[in-house]
mmCIF file of N, CA and C in Angstrom:
data_model
loop_
_atom_site.group_PDB
_atom_site.id
_atom_site.type_symbol
_atom_site.label_atom_id
_atom_site.label_comp_id
_atom_site.label_asym_id
_atom_site.label_seq_id
_atom_site.Cartn_x
_atom_site.Cartn_y
_atom_site.Cartn_z
ATOM 1 N N MET A 93 294.269 135.450 20.193
ATOM 2 C CA MET A 93 295.531 134.758 20.281
ATOM 3 C C MET A 93 296.689 135.752 20.319
ATOM 4 N N GLN A 94 296.518 136.887 19.662
ATOM 5 C CA GLN A 94 297.582 137.895 19.671
ATOM 6 C C GLN A 94 297.867 138.384 21.088
ATOM 7 N N VAL A 95 296.818 138.567 21.861
ATOM 8 C CA VAL A 95 296.996 139.036 23.240
ATOM 9 C C VAL A 95 297.755 137.989 24.045
ATOM 10 N N MET A 96 297.356 136.731 23.911
ATOM 11 C CA MET A 96 298.017 135.664 24.653
ATOM 12 C C MET A 96 299.487 135.561 24.245
ATOM 13 N N ARG A 97 299.768 135.656 22.969
ATOM 14 C CA ARG A 97 301.161 135.598 22.507
ATOM 15 C C ARG A 97 301.983 136.735 23.109
ATOM 16 N N ALA A 98 301.421 137.929 23.131
ATOM 17 C CA ALA A 98 302.142 139.084 23.683
ATOM 18 C C ALA A 98 302.417 138.890 25.172
ATOM 19 N N VAL A 99 301.431 138.385 25.895
ATOM 20 C CA VAL A 99 301.603 138.142 27.330
ATOM 21 C C VAL A 99 302.714 137.121 27.561
ATOM 22 N N VAL A 100 302.672 136.019 26.821
ATOM 23 C CA VAL A 100 303.681 134.967 26.969
ATOM 24 C C VAL A 100 305.067 135.506 26.609
ATOM 25 N N LYS A 101 305.145 136.291 25.550
ATOM 26 C CA LYS A 101 306.427 136.854 25.116
ATOM 27 C C LYS A 101 307.047 137.728 26.206
ATOM 28 N N HIS A 102 306.228 138.510 26.888
ATOM 29 C CA HIS A 102 306.743 139.443 27.888
ATOM 30 C C HIS A 102 306.995 138.801 29.251
ATOM 31 N N ARG A 103 306.648 137.532 29.410
ATOM 32 C CA ARG A 103 306.960 136.842 30.667
ATOM 33 C C ARG A 103 308.454 136.808 30.912
ATOM 34 N N ALA A 104 309.213 136.703 29.834
ATOM 35 C CA ALA A 104 310.673 136.674 29.971
ATOM 36 C C ALA A 104 311.196 137.971 30.583
ATOM 37 N N ASP A 105 310.419 139.042 30.445
ATOM 38 C CA ASP A 105 310.799 140.342 31.015
ATOM 39 C C ASP A 105 310.276 140.524 32.436
ATOM 40 N N GLY A 106 309.695 139.467 33.000
ATOM 41 C CA GLY A 106 309.183 139.539 34.361
ATOM 42 C C GLY A 106 307.713 139.901 34.478
ATOM 43 N N ASP A 107 307.009 139.985 33.358
ATOM 44 C CA ASP A 107 305.577 140.300 33.381
ATOM 45 C C ASP A 107 304.827 139.142 34.038
ATOM 46 N N GLU A 108 304.004 139.435 35.023
ATOM 47 C CA GLU A 108 303.267 138.406 35.762
ATOM 48 C C GLU A 108 301.802 138.296 35.321
ATOM 49 N N THR A 109 301.457 138.884 34.176
ATOM 50 C CA THR A 109 300.084 138.823 33.682
ATOM 51 C C THR A 109 299.643 137.373 33.537
ATOM 52 N N LYS A 110 298.411 137.100 33.961
ATOM 53 C CA LYS A 110 297.855 135.756 33.855
ATOM 54 C C LYS A 110 296.761 135.744 32.794
ATOM 55 N N VAL A 111 296.613 134.596 32.138
ATOM 56 C CA VAL A 111 295.596 134.415 31.107
ATOM 57 C C VAL A 111 294.727 133.232 31.512
ATOM 58 N N PHE A 112 293.418 133.464 31.562
ATOM 59 C CA PHE A 112 292.439 132.411 31.811
ATOM 60 C C PHE A 112 291.539 132.381 30.582
ATOM 61 N N LEU A 113 291.461 131.254 29.889
ATOM 62 C CA LEU A 113 290.718 131.178 28.632
ATOM 63 C C LEU A 113 289.748 130.011 28.640
ATOM 64 N N ILE A 114 288.491 130.304 28.328
ATOM 65 C CA ILE A 114 287.531 129.253 28.008
ATOM 66 C C ILE A 114 287.334 129.332 26.506
ATOM 67 N N ASP A 115 287.651 128.253 25.824
ATOM 68 C CA ASP A 115 287.574 128.185 24.368
ATOM 69 C C ASP A 115 286.399 127.281 24.000
ATOM 70 N N ALA A 116 285.317 127.880 23.508
ATOM 71 C CA ALA A 116 284.093 127.137 23.197
ATOM 72 C C ALA A 116 283.979 126.905 21.693
ATOM 73 N N ASN A 117 283.724 125.659 21.325
ATOM 74 C CA ASN A 117 283.586 125.279 19.920
ATOM 75 C C ASN A 117 282.502 124.226 19.774
ATOM 76 N N LYS A 118 282.069 124.011 18.528
ATOM 77 C CA LYS A 118 281.075 122.966 18.278
ATOM 78 C C LYS A 118 281.706 121.586 18.407
ATOM 79 N N ASP A 119 282.855 121.392 17.745
ATOM 80 C CA ASP A 119 283.533 120.105 17.838
ATOM 81 C C ASP A 119 285.043 120.308 17.881
ATOM 82 N N GLU A 120 285.744 119.237 18.145
ATOM 83 C CA GLU A 120 287.189 119.317 18.361
ATOM 84 C C GLU A 120 287.935 119.877 17.150
ATOM 85 N N ASP A 121 287.471 119.568 15.959
ATOM 86 C CA ASP A 121 288.124 120.068 14.745
ATOM 87 C C ASP A 121 287.999 121.580 14.595
ATOM 88 N N ASP A 122 287.063 122.197 15.289
ATOM 89 C CA ASP A 122 286.864 123.650 15.205
ATOM 90 C C ASP A 122 287.820 124.444 16.099
ATOM 91 N N ILE A 123 288.563 123.781 16.952
ATOM 92 C CA ILE A 123 289.448 124.492 17.881
ATOM 93 C C ILE A 123 290.634 125.062 17.108
ATOM 94 N N LEU A 124 290.636 126.371 16.946
ATOM 95 C CA LEU A 124 291.721 127.037 16.239
ATOM 96 C C LEU A 124 292.968 127.098 17.111
ATOM 97 N N MET A 125 294.091 126.816 16.518
ATOM 98 C CA MET A 125 295.395 126.912 17.190
ATOM 99 C C MET A 125 295.447 126.086 18.474
ATOM 100 N N ARG A 126 294.809 124.955 18.466
ATOM 101 C CA ARG A 126 294.733 124.143 19.679
ATOM 102 C C ARG A 126 296.106 123.769 20.227
ATOM 103 N N GLU A 127 296.997 123.354 19.340
ATOM 104 C CA GLU A 127 298.321 122.946 19.816
ATOM 105 C C GLU A 127 299.024 124.094 20.537
ATOM 106 N N GLU A 128 298.925 125.296 19.976
ATOM 107 C CA GLU A 128 299.572 126.454 20.589
ATOM 108 C C GLU A 128 298.917 126.810 21.927
ATOM 109 N N LEU A 129 297.594 126.749 21.980
ATOM 110 C CA LEU A 129 296.877 127.042 23.225
ATOM 111 C C LEU A 129 297.258 126.052 24.323
ATOM 112 N N ASP A 130 297.178 124.777 23.992
ATOM 113 C CA ASP A 130 297.468 123.747 24.984
ATOM 114 C C ASP A 130 298.937 123.766 25.407
ATOM 115 N N ALA A 131 299.832 124.068 24.464
ATOM 116 C CA ALA A 131 301.258 124.140 24.794
ATOM 117 C C ALA A 131 301.531 125.293 25.757
ATOM 118 N N ALA A 132 300.896 126.436 25.529
ATOM 119 C CA ALA A 132 301.084 127.590 26.424
ATOM 120 C C ALA A 132 300.600 127.260 27.830
ATOM 121 N N SER A 133 299.473 126.567 27.916
ATOM 122 C CA SER A 133 298.922 126.189 29.214
ATOM 123 C C SER A 133 299.809 125.155 29.915
ATOM 124 N N ALA A 134 300.306 124.195 29.157
ATOM 125 C CA ALA A 134 301.152 123.148 29.738
ATOM 126 C C ALA A 134 302.510 123.697 30.174
ATOM 127 N N LYS A 135 303.032 124.649 29.417
ATOM 128 C CA LYS A 135 304.357 125.200 29.709
ATOM 129 C C LYS A 135 304.368 126.037 30.985
ATOM 130 N N ASP A 136 303.286 126.772 31.218
ATOM 131 C CA ASP A 136 303.252 127.679 32.376
ATOM 132 C C ASP A 136 301.847 127.713 32.983
ATOM 133 N N PRO A 137 301.420 126.606 33.602
ATOM 134 C CA PRO A 137 300.050 126.540 34.125
ATOM 135 C C PRO A 137 299.747 127.543 35.237
ATOM 136 N N GLU A 138 300.775 128.076 35.871
ATOM 137 C CA GLU A 138 300.556 129.079 36.912
ATOM 138 C C GLU A 138 300.069 130.403 36.315
ATOM 139 N N HIS A 139 300.437 130.663 35.074
ATOM 140 C CA HIS A 139 300.087 131.931 34.433
ATOM 141 C C HIS A 139 299.116 131.789 33.263
ATOM 142 N N THR A 140 298.969 130.592 32.722
ATOM 143 C CA THR A 140 298.109 130.395 31.554
ATOM 144 C C THR A 140 297.216 129.186 31.779
ATOM 145 N N HIS A 141 295.912 129.421 31.796
ATOM 146 C CA HIS A 141 294.943 128.342 31.989
ATOM 147 C C HIS A 141 293.992 128.331 30.797
ATOM 148 N N VAL A 142 294.009 127.239 30.044
ATOM 149 C CA VAL A 142 293.135 127.084 28.881
ATOM 150 C C VAL A 142 292.179 125.936 29.158
ATOM 151 N N TRP A 143 290.893 126.192 28.936
ATOM 152 C CA TRP A 143 289.873 125.166 29.136
ATOM 153 C C TRP A 143 288.972 125.149 27.911
ATOM 154 N N HIS A 144 288.722 123.956 27.376
ATOM 155 C CA HIS A 144 287.893 123.810 26.182
ATOM 156 C C HIS A 144 286.506 123.293 26.554
ATOM 157 N N THR A 145 285.528 123.644 25.741
ATOM 158 C CA THR A 145 284.207 123.041 25.842
ATOM 159 C C THR A 145 283.668 122.852 24.430
ATOM 160 N N LEU A 146 283.011 121.727 24.210
ATOM 161 C CA LEU A 146 282.426 121.411 22.907
ATOM 162 C C LEU A 146 280.918 121.310 23.051
ATOM 163 N N SER A 147 280.197 121.953 22.142
ATOM 164 C CA SER A 147 278.739 121.987 22.265
ATOM 165 C C SER A 147 278.030 120.900 21.464
ATOM 166 N N GLN A 148 278.711 120.248 20.532
ATOM 167 C CA GLN A 148 278.010 119.258 19.710
ATOM 168 C C GLN A 148 278.687 117.892 19.731
ATOM 169 N N SER A 149 279.722 117.731 18.974
ATOM 170 C CA SER A 149 280.372 116.434 18.839
ATOM 171 C C SER A 149 281.495 116.298 19.865
ATOM 172 N N VAL A 150 281.222 115.534 20.915
ATOM 173 C CA VAL A 150 282.200 115.363 21.993
ATOM 174 C C VAL A 150 282.813 113.963 21.878
ATOM 175 N N PRO A 151 284.123 113.889 21.623
ATOM 176 C CA PRO A 151 284.753 112.579 21.464
ATOM 177 C C PRO A 151 284.821 111.808 22.786
ATOM 178 N N GLU A 152 284.853 110.511 22.670
ATOM 179 C CA GLU A 152 284.981 109.661 23.850
ATOM 180 C C GLU A 152 286.319 109.957 24.531
ATOM 181 N N GLY A 153 286.306 110.046 25.839
ATOM 182 C CA GLY A 153 287.519 110.324 26.591
ATOM 183 C C GLY A 153 287.895 111.794 26.668
ATOM 184 N N TRP A 154 287.015 112.672 26.207
ATOM 185 C CA TRP A 154 287.255 114.122 26.228
ATOM 186 C C TRP A 154 287.442 114.565 27.666
ATOM 187 N N LYS A 155 288.546 115.249 27.980
ATOM 188 C CA LYS A 155 288.852 115.601 29.372
ATOM 189 C C LYS A 155 288.370 116.987 29.779
ATOM 190 N N TYR A 156 287.746 117.691 28.847
ATOM 191 C CA TYR A 156 287.267 119.040 29.144
ATOM 192 C C TYR A 156 285.746 119.012 29.288
ATOM 193 N N ASP A 157 285.096 120.179 29.161
ATOM 194 C CA ASP A 157 283.643 120.246 29.303
ATOM 195 C C ASP A 157 282.920 119.971 27.994
ATOM 196 N N ALA A 158 281.647 119.642 28.150
ATOM 197 C CA ALA A 158 280.746 119.483 27.014
ATOM 198 C C ALA A 158 279.565 120.410 27.256
ATOM 199 N N GLY A 159 279.124 121.070 26.193
ATOM 200 C CA GLY A 159 277.985 121.974 26.312
ATOM 201 C C GLY A 159 278.404 123.418 26.163
ATOM 202 N N TYR A 160 277.439 124.288 26.399
ATOM 203 C CA TYR A 160 277.676 125.723 26.272
ATOM 204 C C TYR A 160 278.395 126.267 27.510
ATOM 205 N N VAL A 161 278.899 127.470 27.381
ATOM 206 C CA VAL A 161 279.554 128.137 28.507
ATOM 207 C C VAL A 161 278.508 128.386 29.595
ATOM 208 N N THR A 162 278.797 127.922 30.803
ATOM 209 C CA THR A 162 277.859 128.046 31.920
ATOM 210 C C THR A 162 278.480 128.855 33.057
ATOM 211 N N GLU A 163 277.637 129.233 33.994
ATOM 212 C CA GLU A 163 278.124 129.936 35.179
ATOM 213 C C GLU A 163 279.122 129.071 35.950
ATOM 214 N N ALA A 164 278.792 127.795 36.130
ATOM 215 C CA ALA A 164 279.683 126.895 36.872
ATOM 216 C C ALA A 164 281.042 126.777 36.187
ATOM 217 N N MET A 165 281.039 126.700 34.871
ATOM 218 C CA MET A 165 282.285 126.615 34.113
ATOM 219 C C MET A 165 283.116 127.886 34.314
ATOM 220 N N CYS A 166 282.453 129.022 34.252
ATOM 221 C CA CYS A 166 283.153 130.299 34.442
ATOM 222 C C CYS A 166 283.722 130.404 35.852
ATOM 223 N N ARG A 167 282.942 129.997 36.849
ATOM 224 C CA ARG A 167 283.426 130.057 38.238
ATOM 225 C C ARG A 167 284.652 129.169 38.439
ATOM 226 N N LYS A 168 284.668 128.039 37.770
ATOM 227 C CA LYS A 168 285.763 127.085 37.943
ATOM 228 C C LYS A 168 287.035 127.499 37.196
ATOM 229 N N HIS A 169 286.885 128.152 36.041
ATOM 230 C CA HIS A 169 288.049 128.371 35.178
ATOM 231 C C HIS A 169 288.426 129.834 34.951
ATOM 232 N N LEU A 170 287.641 130.761 35.471
ATOM 233 C CA LEU A 170 287.948 132.183 35.316
ATOM 234 C C LEU A 170 288.086 132.830 36.691
ATOM 235 N N ILE A 171 288.208 134.125 36.721
ATOM 236 C CA ILE A 171 288.314 134.857 37.981
ATOM 237 C C ILE A 171 286.913 135.135 38.516
ATOM 238 N N ASP A 172 286.677 134.787 39.773
ATOM 239 C CA ASP A 172 285.378 134.998 40.409
ATOM 240 C C ASP A 172 285.519 136.083 41.478
ATOM 241 N N PHE A 173 285.129 137.296 41.108
ATOM 242 C CA PHE A 173 285.238 138.415 42.047
ATOM 243 C C PHE A 173 284.311 138.262 43.247
ATOM 244 N N THR A 174 283.285 137.415 43.135
ATOM 245 C CA THR A 174 282.348 137.241 44.245
ATOM 246 C C THR A 174 282.883 136.273 45.302
ATOM 247 N N ALA A 175 283.943 135.565 44.996
ATOM 248 C CA ALA A 175 284.531 134.637 45.970
ATOM 249 C C ALA A 175 285.209 135.436 47.082
ATOM 250 N N PRO A 176 284.985 135.059 48.336
ATOM 251 C CA PRO A 176 285.561 135.817 49.452
ATOM 252 C C PRO A 176 287.086 135.891 49.419
ATOM 253 N N ASP A 177 287.723 134.895 48.835
ATOM 254 C CA ASP A 177 289.190 134.867 48.815
ATOM 255 C C ASP A 177 289.783 135.285 47.468
ATOM 256 N N CYS A 178 289.012 135.978 46.645
ATOM 257 C CA CYS A 178 289.501 136.404 45.328
ATOM 258 C C CYS A 178 290.682 137.370 45.498
ATOM 259 N N PRO A 179 291.846 137.006 44.951
ATOM 260 C CA PRO A 179 293.030 137.858 45.136
ATOM 261 C C PRO A 179 293.164 138.989 44.111
ATOM 262 N N TYR A 180 292.217 139.070 43.180
ATOM 263 C CA TYR A 180 292.338 140.035 42.085
ATOM 264 C C TYR A 180 291.474 141.271 42.310
ATOM 265 N N LYS A 181 291.922 142.400 41.781
ATOM 266 C CA LYS A 181 291.158 143.645 41.831
ATOM 267 C C LYS A 181 290.519 143.875 40.469
ATOM 268 N N LYS A 182 289.269 144.319 40.484
ATOM 269 C CA LYS A 182 288.544 144.505 39.228
ATOM 270 C C LYS A 182 289.250 145.436 38.260
ATOM 271 N N ASP A 183 289.902 146.455 38.776
ATOM 272 C CA ASP A 183 290.552 147.411 37.878
ATOM 273 C C ASP A 183 291.876 146.882 37.314
ATOM 274 N N GLU A 184 292.244 145.666 37.691
ATOM 275 C CA GLU A 184 293.459 145.043 37.162
ATOM 276 C C GLU A 184 293.153 143.861 36.249
ATOM 277 N N VAL A 185 291.862 143.630 35.985
ATOM 278 C CA VAL A 185 291.441 142.470 35.204
ATOM 279 C C VAL A 185 290.597 142.923 34.025
ATOM 280 N N LEU A 186 290.830 142.291 32.886
ATOM 281 C CA LEU A 186 290.055 142.585 31.687
ATOM 282 C C LEU A 186 289.595 141.276 31.065
ATOM 283 N N ALA A 187 288.294 141.149 30.830
ATOM 284 C CA ALA A 187 287.748 139.988 30.133
ATOM 285 C C ALA A 187 287.630 140.352 28.661
ATOM 286 N N LEU A 188 288.308 139.601 27.820
ATOM 287 C CA LEU A 188 288.243 139.807 26.376
ATOM 288 C C LEU A 188 287.317 138.746 25.804
ATOM 289 N N ILE A 189 286.275 139.185 25.110
ATOM 290 C CA ILE A 189 285.223 138.282 24.648
ATOM 291 C C ILE A 189 285.182 138.289 23.128
ATOM 292 N N CYS A 190 285.242 137.107 22.544
ATOM 293 C CA CYS A 190 285.191 136.985 21.096
ATOM 294 C C CYS A 190 284.354 135.759 20.750
ATOM 295 N N GLY A 191 283.378 135.940 19.887
ATOM 296 C CA GLY A 191 282.545 134.823 19.476
ATOM 297 C C GLY A 191 281.289 135.319 18.811
ATOM 298 N N PRO A 192 280.420 134.391 18.437
ATOM 299 C CA PRO A 192 279.157 134.788 17.817
ATOM 300 C C PRO A 192 278.342 135.650 18.783
ATOM 301 N N PRO A 193 277.690 136.700 18.284
ATOM 302 C CA PRO A 193 276.914 137.592 19.160
ATOM 303 C C PRO A 193 275.927 136.883 20.093
ATOM 304 N N PRO A 194 275.193 135.850 19.634
ATOM 305 C CA PRO A 194 274.282 135.186 20.586
ATOM 306 C C PRO A 194 275.023 134.554 21.770
ATOM 307 N N MET A 195 276.178 133.972 21.511
ATOM 308 C CA MET A 195 276.953 133.376 22.602
ATOM 309 C C MET A 195 277.431 134.459 23.568
ATOM 310 N N GLU A 196 277.925 135.552 23.016
ATOM 311 C CA GLU A 196 278.394 136.654 23.858
ATOM 312 C C GLU A 196 277.262 137.192 24.724
ATOM 313 N N LYS A 197 276.117 137.430 24.095
ATOM 314 C CA LYS A 197 274.984 138.073 24.771
ATOM 315 C C LYS A 197 274.265 137.142 25.750
ATOM 316 N N LEU A 198 274.096 135.873 25.376
ATOM 317 C CA LEU A 198 273.278 134.963 26.176
ATOM 318 C C LEU A 198 274.066 134.087 27.152
ATOM 319 N N ALA A 199 275.336 133.864 26.875
ATOM 320 C CA ALA A 199 276.100 132.954 27.737
ATOM 321 C C ALA A 199 277.280 133.630 28.422
ATOM 322 N N VAL A 200 278.112 134.284 27.655
ATOM 323 C CA VAL A 200 279.364 134.777 28.232
ATOM 324 C C VAL A 200 279.150 135.988 29.141
ATOM 325 N N LYS A 201 278.589 137.054 28.614
ATOM 326 C CA LYS A 201 278.434 138.272 29.425
ATOM 327 C C LYS A 201 277.587 138.051 30.677
ATOM 328 N N PRO A 202 276.422 137.399 30.576
ATOM 329 C CA PRO A 202 275.631 137.189 31.806
ATOM 330 C C PRO A 202 276.385 136.377 32.865
ATOM 331 N N ASN A 203 277.149 135.386 32.425
ATOM 332 C CA ASN A 203 277.888 134.576 33.396
ATOM 333 C C ASN A 203 279.063 135.337 33.993
ATOM 334 N N LEU A 204 279.713 136.171 33.195
ATOM 335 C CA LEU A 204 280.780 137.009 33.748
ATOM 336 C C LEU A 204 280.214 138.008 34.755
ATOM 337 N N GLU A 205 279.042 138.550 34.462
ATOM 338 C CA GLU A 205 278.401 139.486 35.400
ATOM 339 C C GLU A 205 278.105 138.799 36.731
ATOM 340 N N LYS A 206 277.726 137.528 36.697
ATOM 341 C CA LYS A 206 277.476 136.779 37.933
ATOM 342 C C LYS A 206 278.758 136.597 38.750
ATOM 343 N N LEU A 207 279.902 136.689 38.089
ATOM 344 C CA LEU A 207 281.196 136.578 38.762
ATOM 345 C C LEU A 207 281.721 137.940 39.195
ATOM 346 N N GLY A 208 280.925 138.995 38.953
ATOM 347 C CA GLY A 208 281.307 140.328 39.396
ATOM 348 C C GLY A 208 281.946 141.211 38.337
ATOM 349 N N PHE A 209 282.041 140.721 37.110
ATOM 350 C CA PHE A 209 282.573 141.559 36.036
ATOM 351 C C PHE A 209 281.548 142.636 35.690
ATOM 352 N N THR A 210 282.036 143.774 35.223
ATOM 353 C CA THR A 210 281.165 144.880 34.821
ATOM 354 C C THR A 210 281.534 145.312 33.405
ATOM 355 N N ALA A 211 280.745 146.231 32.868
ATOM 356 C CA ALA A 211 281.026 146.749 31.525
ATOM 357 C C ALA A 211 282.424 147.354 31.447
ATOM 358 N N GLU A 212 282.916 147.869 32.559
ATOM 359 C CA GLU A 212 284.233 148.503 32.579
ATOM 360 C C GLU A 212 285.384 147.511 32.409
ATOM 361 N N ASN A 213 285.166 146.254 32.754
ATOM 362 C CA ASN A 213 286.259 145.302 32.578
ATOM 363 C C ASN A 213 285.898 144.125 31.666
ATOM 364 N N MET A 214 284.929 144.370 30.758
ATOM 365 C CA MET A 214 284.616 143.415 29.696
ATOM 366 C C MET A 214 284.766 144.129 28.362
ATOM 367 N N PHE A 215 285.479 143.511 27.436
ATOM 368 C CA PHE A 215 285.672 144.088 26.113
ATOM 369 C C PHE A 215 285.338 143.033 25.073
ATOM 370 N N THR A 216 284.466 143.386 24.144
ATOM 371 C CA THR A 216 284.055 142.467 23.084
ATOM 372 C C THR A 216 284.663 142.905 21.767
ATOM 373 N N PHE A 217 285.209 141.946 21.034
ATOM 374 C CA PHE A 217 285.737 142.259 19.704
ATOM 375 C C PHE A 217 285.408 141.162 18.732
#
């Protein structure tokens, strides 16, 4: 969240950095700082895209995804370097990964690799 806050803060200075976030949780109550995340996305959807997914308790009428992070979800909501019309350069993009090690190892990193991300532009903390 600190990175996203810094990016949003510097937009006033003309910074064009974009944030694409998939926020995966077990249930809706587990979404940390949801109001702030959704507000940032609603305020500037051209530069901030937040997408939620719930793996267990999905409320009726949920407008986001249900289940674990998948390749299709990543292709739809993140940068896909394998797309012929991808406007981004790998050396200008950084994927920041935070979560339980099994999720990082089994879902996030493999799916980012399918989108053309490499160890050089993925950072886990």
